[in-house]
mmCIF file of C-alpha atoms in Angstrom:
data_model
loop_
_atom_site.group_PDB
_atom_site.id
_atom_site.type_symbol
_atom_site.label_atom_id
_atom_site.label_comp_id
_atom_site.label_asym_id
_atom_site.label_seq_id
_atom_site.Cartn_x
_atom_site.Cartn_y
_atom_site.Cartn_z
ATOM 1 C CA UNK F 1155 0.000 0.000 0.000
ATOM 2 C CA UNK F 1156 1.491 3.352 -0.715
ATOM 3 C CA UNK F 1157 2.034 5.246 2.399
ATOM 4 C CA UNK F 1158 4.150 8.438 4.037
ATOM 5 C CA UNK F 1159 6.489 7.637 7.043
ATOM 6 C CA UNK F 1160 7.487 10.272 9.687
ATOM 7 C CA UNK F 1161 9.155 8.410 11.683
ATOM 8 C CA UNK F 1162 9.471 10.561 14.436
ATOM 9 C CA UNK F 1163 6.541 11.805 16.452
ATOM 10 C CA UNK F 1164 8.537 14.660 18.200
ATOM 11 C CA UNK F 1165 11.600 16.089 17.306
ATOM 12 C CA UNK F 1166 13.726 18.492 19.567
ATOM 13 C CA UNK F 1167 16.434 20.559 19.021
ATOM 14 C CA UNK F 1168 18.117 23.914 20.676
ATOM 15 C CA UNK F 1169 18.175 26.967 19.117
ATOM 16 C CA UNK F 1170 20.587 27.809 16.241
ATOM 17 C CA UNK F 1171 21.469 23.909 16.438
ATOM 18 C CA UNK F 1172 20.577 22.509 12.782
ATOM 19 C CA UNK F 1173 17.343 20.798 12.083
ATOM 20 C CA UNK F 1174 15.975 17.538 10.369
ATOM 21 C CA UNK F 1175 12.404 16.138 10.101
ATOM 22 C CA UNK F 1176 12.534 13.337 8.432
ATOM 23 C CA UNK F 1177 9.817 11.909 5.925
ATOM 24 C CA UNK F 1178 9.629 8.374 4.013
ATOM 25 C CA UNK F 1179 7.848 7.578 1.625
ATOM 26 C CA UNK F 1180 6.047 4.229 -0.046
ATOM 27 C CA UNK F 1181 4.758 4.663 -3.547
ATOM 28 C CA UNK F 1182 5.145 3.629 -7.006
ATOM 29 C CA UNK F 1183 6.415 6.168 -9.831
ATOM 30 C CA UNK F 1184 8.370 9.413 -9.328
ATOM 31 C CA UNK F 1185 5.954 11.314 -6.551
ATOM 32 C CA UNK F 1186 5.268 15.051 -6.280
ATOM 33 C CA UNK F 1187 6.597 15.613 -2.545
ATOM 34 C CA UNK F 1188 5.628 18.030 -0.075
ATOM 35 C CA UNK F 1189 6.040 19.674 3.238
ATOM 36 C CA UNK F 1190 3.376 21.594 4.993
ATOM 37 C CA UNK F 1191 3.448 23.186 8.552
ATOM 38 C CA UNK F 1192 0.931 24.026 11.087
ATOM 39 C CA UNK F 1193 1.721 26.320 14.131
ATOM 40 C CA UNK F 1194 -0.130 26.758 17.337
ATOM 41 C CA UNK F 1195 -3.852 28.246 17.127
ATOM 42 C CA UNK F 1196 -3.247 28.606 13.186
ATOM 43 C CA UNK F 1197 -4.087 26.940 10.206
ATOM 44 C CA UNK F 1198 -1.871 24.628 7.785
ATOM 45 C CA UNK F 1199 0.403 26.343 5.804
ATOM 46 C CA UNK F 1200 2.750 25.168 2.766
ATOM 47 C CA UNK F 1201 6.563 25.209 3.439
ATOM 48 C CA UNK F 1202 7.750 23.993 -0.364
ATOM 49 C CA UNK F 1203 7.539 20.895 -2.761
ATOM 50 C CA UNK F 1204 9.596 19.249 -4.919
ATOM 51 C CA UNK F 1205 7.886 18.396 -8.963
ATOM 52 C CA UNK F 1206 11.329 17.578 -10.795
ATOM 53 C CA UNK F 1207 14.460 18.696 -11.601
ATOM 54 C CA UNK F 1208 17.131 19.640 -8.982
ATOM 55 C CA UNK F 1209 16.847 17.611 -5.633
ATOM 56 C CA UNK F 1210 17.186 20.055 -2.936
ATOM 57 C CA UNK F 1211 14.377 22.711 -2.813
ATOM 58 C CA UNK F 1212 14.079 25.523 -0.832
ATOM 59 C CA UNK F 1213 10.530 26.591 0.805
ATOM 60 C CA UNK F 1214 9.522 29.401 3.128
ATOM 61 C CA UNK F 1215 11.243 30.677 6.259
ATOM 62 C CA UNK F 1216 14.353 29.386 5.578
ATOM 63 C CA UNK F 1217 13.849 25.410 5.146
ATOM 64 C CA UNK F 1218 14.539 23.060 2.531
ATOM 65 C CA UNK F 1219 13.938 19.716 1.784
ATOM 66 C CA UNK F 1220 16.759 16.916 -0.244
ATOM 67 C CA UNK F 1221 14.608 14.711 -2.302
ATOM 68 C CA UNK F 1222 16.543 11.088 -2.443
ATOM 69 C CA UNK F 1223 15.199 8.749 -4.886
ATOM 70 C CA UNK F 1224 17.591 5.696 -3.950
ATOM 71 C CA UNK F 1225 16.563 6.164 -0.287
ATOM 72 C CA UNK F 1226 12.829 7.270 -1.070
ATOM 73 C CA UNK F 1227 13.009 9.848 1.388
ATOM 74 C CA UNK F 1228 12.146 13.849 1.103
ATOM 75 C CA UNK F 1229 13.319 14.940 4.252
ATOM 76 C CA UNK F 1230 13.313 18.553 5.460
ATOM 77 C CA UNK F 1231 16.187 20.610 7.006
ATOM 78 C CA UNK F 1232 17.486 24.289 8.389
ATOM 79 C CA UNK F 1233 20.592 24.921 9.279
ATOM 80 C CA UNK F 1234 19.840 26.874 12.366
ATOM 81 C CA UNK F 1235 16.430 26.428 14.447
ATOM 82 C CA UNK F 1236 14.557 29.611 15.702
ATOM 83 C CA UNK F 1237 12.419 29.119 18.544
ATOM 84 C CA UNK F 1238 9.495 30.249 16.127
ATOM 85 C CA UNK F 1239 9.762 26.974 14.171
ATOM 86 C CA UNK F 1240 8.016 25.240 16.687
ATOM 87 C CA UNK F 1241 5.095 23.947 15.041
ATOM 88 C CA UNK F 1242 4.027 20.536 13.592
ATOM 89 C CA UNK F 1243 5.187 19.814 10.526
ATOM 90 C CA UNK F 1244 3.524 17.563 7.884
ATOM 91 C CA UNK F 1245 4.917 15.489 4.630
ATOM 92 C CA UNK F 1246 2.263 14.505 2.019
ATOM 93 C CA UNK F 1247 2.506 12.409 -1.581
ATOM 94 C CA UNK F 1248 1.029 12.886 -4.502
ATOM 95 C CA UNK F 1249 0.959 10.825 -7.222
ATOM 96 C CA UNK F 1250 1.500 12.560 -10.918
ATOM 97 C CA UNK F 1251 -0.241 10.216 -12.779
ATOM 98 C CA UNK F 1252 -2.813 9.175 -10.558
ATOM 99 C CA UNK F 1253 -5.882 10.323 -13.235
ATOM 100 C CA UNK F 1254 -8.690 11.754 -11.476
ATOM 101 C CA UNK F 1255 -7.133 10.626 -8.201
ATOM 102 C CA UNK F 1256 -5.787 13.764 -6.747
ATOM 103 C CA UNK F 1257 -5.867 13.135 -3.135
ATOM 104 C CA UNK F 1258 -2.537 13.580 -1.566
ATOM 105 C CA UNK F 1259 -0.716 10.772 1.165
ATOM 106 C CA UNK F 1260 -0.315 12.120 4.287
ATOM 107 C CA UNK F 1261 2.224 11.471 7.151
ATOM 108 C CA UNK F 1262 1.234 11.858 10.673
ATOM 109 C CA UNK F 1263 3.126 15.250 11.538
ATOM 110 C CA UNK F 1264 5.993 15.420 13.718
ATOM 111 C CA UNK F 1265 5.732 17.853 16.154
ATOM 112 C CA UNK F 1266 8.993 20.004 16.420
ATOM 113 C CA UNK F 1267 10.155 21.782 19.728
ATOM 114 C CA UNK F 1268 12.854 24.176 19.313
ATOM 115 C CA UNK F 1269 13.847 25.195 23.197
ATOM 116 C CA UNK F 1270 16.036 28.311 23.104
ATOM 117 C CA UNK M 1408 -6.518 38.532 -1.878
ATOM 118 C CA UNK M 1409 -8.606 36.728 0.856
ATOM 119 C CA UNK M 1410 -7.263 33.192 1.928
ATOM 120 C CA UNK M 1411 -9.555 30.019 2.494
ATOM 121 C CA UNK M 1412 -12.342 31.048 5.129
ATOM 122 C CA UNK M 1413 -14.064 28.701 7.373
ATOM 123 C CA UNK M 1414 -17.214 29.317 9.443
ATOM 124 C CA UNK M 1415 -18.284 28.947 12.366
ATOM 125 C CA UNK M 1416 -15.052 28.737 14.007
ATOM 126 C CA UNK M 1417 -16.391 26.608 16.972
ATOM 127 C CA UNK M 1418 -19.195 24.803 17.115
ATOM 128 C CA UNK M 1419 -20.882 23.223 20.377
ATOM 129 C CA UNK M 1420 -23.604 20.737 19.295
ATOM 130 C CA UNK M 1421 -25.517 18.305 21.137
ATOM 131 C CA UNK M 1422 -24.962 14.255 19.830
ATOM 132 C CA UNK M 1423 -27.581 13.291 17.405
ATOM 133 C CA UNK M 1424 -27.863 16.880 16.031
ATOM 134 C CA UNK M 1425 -27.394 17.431 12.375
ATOM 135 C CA UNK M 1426 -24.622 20.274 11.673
ATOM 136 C CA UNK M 1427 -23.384 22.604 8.853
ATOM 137 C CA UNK M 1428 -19.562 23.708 8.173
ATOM 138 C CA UNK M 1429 -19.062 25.953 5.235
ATOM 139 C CA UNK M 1430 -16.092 26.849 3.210
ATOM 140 C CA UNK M 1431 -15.294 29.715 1.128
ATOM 141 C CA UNK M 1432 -12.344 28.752 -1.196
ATOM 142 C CA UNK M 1433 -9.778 31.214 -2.579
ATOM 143 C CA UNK M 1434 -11.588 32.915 -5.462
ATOM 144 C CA UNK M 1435 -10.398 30.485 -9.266
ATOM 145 C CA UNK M 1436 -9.432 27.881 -7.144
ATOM 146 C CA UNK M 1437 -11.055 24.745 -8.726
ATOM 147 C CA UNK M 1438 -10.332 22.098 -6.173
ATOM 148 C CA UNK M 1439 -11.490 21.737 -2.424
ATOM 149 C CA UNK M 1440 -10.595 19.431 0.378
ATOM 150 C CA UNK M 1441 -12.278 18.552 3.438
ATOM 151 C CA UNK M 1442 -10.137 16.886 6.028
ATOM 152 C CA UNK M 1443 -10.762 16.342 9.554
ATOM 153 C CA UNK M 1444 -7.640 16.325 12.206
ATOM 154 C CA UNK M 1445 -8.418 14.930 16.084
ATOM 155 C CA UNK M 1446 -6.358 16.135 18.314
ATOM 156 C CA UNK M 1447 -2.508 14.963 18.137
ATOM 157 C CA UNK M 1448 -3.601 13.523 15.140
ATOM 158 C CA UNK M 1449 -2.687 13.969 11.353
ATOM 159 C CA UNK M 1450 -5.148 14.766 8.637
ATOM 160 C CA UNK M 1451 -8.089 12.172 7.705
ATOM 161 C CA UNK M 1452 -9.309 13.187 4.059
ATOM 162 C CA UNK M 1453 -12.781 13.482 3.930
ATOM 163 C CA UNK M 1454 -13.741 14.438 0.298
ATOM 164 C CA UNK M 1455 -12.208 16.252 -2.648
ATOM 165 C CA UNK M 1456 -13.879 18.268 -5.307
ATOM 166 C CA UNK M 1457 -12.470 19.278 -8.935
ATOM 167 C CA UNK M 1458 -14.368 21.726 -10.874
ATOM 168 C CA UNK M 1459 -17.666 19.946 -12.163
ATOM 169 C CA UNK M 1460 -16.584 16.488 -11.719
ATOM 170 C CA UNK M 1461 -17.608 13.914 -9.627
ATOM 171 C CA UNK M 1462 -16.968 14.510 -6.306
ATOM 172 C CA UNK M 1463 -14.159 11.819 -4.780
ATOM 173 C CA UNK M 1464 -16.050 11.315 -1.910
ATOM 174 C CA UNK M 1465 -13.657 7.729 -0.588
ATOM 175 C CA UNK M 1466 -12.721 9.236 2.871
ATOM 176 C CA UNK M 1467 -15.959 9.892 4.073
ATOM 177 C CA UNK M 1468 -16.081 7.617 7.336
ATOM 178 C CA UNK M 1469 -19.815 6.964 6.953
ATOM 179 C CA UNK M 1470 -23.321 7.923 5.121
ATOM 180 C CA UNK M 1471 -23.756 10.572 8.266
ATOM 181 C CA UNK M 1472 -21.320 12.524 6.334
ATOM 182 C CA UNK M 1473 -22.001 14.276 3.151
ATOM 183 C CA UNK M 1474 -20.833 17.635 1.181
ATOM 184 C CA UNK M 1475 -21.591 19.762 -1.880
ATOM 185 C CA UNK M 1476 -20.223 22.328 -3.386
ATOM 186 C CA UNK M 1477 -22.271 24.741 -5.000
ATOM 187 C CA UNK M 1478 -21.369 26.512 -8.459
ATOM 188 C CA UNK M 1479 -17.926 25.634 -8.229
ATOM 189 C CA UNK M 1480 -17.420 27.903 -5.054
ATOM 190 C CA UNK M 1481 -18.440 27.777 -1.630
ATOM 191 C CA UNK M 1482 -19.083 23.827 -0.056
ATOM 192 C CA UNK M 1483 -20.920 22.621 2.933
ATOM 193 C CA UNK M 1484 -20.131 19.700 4.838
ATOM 194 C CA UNK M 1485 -22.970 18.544 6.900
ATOM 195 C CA UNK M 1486 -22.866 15.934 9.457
ATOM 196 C CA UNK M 1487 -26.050 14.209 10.203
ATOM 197 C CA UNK M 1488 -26.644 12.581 13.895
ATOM 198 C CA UNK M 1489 -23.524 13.564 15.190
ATOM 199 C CA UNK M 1490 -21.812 11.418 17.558
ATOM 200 C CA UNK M 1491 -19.055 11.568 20.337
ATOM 201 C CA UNK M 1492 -16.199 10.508 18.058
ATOM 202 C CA UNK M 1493 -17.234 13.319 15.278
ATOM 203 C CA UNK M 1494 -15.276 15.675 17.391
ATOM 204 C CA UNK M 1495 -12.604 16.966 15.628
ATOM 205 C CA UNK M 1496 -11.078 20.346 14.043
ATOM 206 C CA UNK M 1497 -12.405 20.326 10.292
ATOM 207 C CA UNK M 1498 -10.282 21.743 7.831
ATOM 208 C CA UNK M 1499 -10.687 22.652 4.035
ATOM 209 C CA UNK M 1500 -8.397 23.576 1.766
ATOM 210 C CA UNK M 1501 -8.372 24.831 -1.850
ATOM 211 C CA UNK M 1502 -5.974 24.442 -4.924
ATOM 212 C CA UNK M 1503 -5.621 25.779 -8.580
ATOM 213 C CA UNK M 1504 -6.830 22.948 -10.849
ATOM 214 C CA UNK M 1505 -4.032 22.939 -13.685
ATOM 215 C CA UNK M 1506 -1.700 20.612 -12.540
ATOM 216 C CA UNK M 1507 -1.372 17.851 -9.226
ATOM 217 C CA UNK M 1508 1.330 19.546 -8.569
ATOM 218 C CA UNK M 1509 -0.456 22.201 -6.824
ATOM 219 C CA UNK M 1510 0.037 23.142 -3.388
ATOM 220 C CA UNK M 1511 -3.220 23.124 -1.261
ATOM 221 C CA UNK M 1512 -4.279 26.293 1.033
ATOM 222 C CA UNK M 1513 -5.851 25.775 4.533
ATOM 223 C CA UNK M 1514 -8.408 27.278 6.040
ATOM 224 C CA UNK M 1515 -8.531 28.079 9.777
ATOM 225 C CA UNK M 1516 -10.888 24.915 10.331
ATOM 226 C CA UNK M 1517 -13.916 24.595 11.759
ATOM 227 C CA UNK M 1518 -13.579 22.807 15.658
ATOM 228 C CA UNK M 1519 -15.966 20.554 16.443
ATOM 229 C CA UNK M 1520 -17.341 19.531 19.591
ATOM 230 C CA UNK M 1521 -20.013 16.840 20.017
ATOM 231 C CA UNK M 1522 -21.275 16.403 23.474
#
C-alpha cells in the first residue's frame, strides 16, 4: 500500500542547532513531494515541494527539503532552528499520474520543539 | 486577496444533532478538500472536489457525512446525527486545478465539539 512515514513523532532541538524532520515515503512512480506546517492556534500552511528537476528545494522561512530517490526519502532541514519553528510539521505524496485521483498521502506530523 | 475562510469557528452541538460547516475557497481555485484532524492527530481526508466532476467522496467515514459544493465555489459539509467521536477540528483547503502539482491552502478549520 502506498504510504508516508514520519518516523518521528517529536523532534527536539536547541536553538541555532541545525534541524531535520525526516519523511519516508512508499509509492510507485516518481511522486510530487511536499512539506506543509501548522503552528499553534493557526491553520496549515505550505513550506515547499519538490515536482522535478534539482533535488534540494528551498521553501519558506528558511527550510529546505533533499529529495533522495535511492533512499525514497524527502526529508526537510534548516541549518539553524529559531524558537518560532516550533510547530508541527507535515509530509504529504502525490501521485503525478494518478488520473482523477488527486488526493494527496499524508504522514502523521511530527511535532517540532525548538527550546532556546 | 482573501485566503480560504471557514465558518463557524467553533461549534458546540448536542450528539444526534445534524450540523453545517461551510467553506469559502480562494476565489479560481477549482479544487477543495475537506479533512478532519483529532487532536494529536494527522489529517483524515474526507472528500475532494475538482471543478464539475464527480466529487471523490472515498474518505468519508460513513453515510452521516455528506458535502456539496455549490457553483464551483463555496461547499458545505454537513454531518447528520452527530456522535461523540465526530469531534474533531475540520479543515478545508483549496488548490488551482491545472496541474497535481499544486500546493493546497488551509483554512482556519472549523472545531468541532459533540457532546
Amino acid at each position: 500500500a502506498q504510504s508516508v512515514a514520519q518516523p518521528e513523532d517529536q523532534v527536539n532541538v536547541a536553538e541555532g542547532n541545525p534541524l531535520t524532520v525526516k519523511c519516508t515515503y512508499s509509492v510507485s512512480g516518481n511522486p510530487y513531494l511536499f512539506w506543509y506546517v501548522q503552528y499553534p492556534n493557526r491553520g496549515l500552511q505550505f513550506l515547499l515541494k519538490y515536482i522535478t528537476g534539482d533535488n534540494l528545494v528551498k521553501g519558506s522561512y528558511g527550510f529546505e527539503a533533499e529529495f533522495n530517490k535511492s533512499q525514497t526519502s524527502f526529508h526537510l532541514k534548516k541549518p539553524s532552528a529559531l524558537v518560532s519553528d516550533s510547530a508541527l510539521y507535515f509530509c504529504a505524496v502525490r501521485l503525478p499520474n494518478a488520473g482523477n485521483n488527486r488526493k494527496l498521502i499524508w504522514g502523521l506530523g511530527t511535532s517540532l520543539a525548538v527550546n532556546p | 486577496g482573501a485566503g480560504v475562510s471557514q465558518s463557524p469557528s467553533n461549534k458546540v452541538t448536542e450528539k444526534g444533532k445534524d450540523v453545517e460547516l461551510r467553506c469559502d475557497p480562494i476565489s479560481g481555485h477549482t479544487a477543495l478538500y475537506w479533512y478532519r484532524q483529532s487532536l494529536g492527530q494527522g489529517l483524515e481526508f474526507l472528500i475532494y472536489f475538482q471543478g464539475n466532476s464527480a466529487p471523490d467522496k472515498s474518505g468519508l467515514p460513513s453515510d452521516r457525512f455528506s458535502a456539496e459544493r455549490t457553483g464551483g465555489s463555496v461547499s458545505t459539509l454537513t454531518i447528520q446525527r452527530t456522535q461523540q467521536e465526530d469531534s474533531a477540528v475540520y479543515l478545508c483547503a483549496s488548490s488551482l486545478r491545472a496541474g497535481s502539482y499544486n500546493e493546497q491552502f488551509f483554512g482556519p478549520g472549523t472545531r468541532l465539539t459533540v457532546l
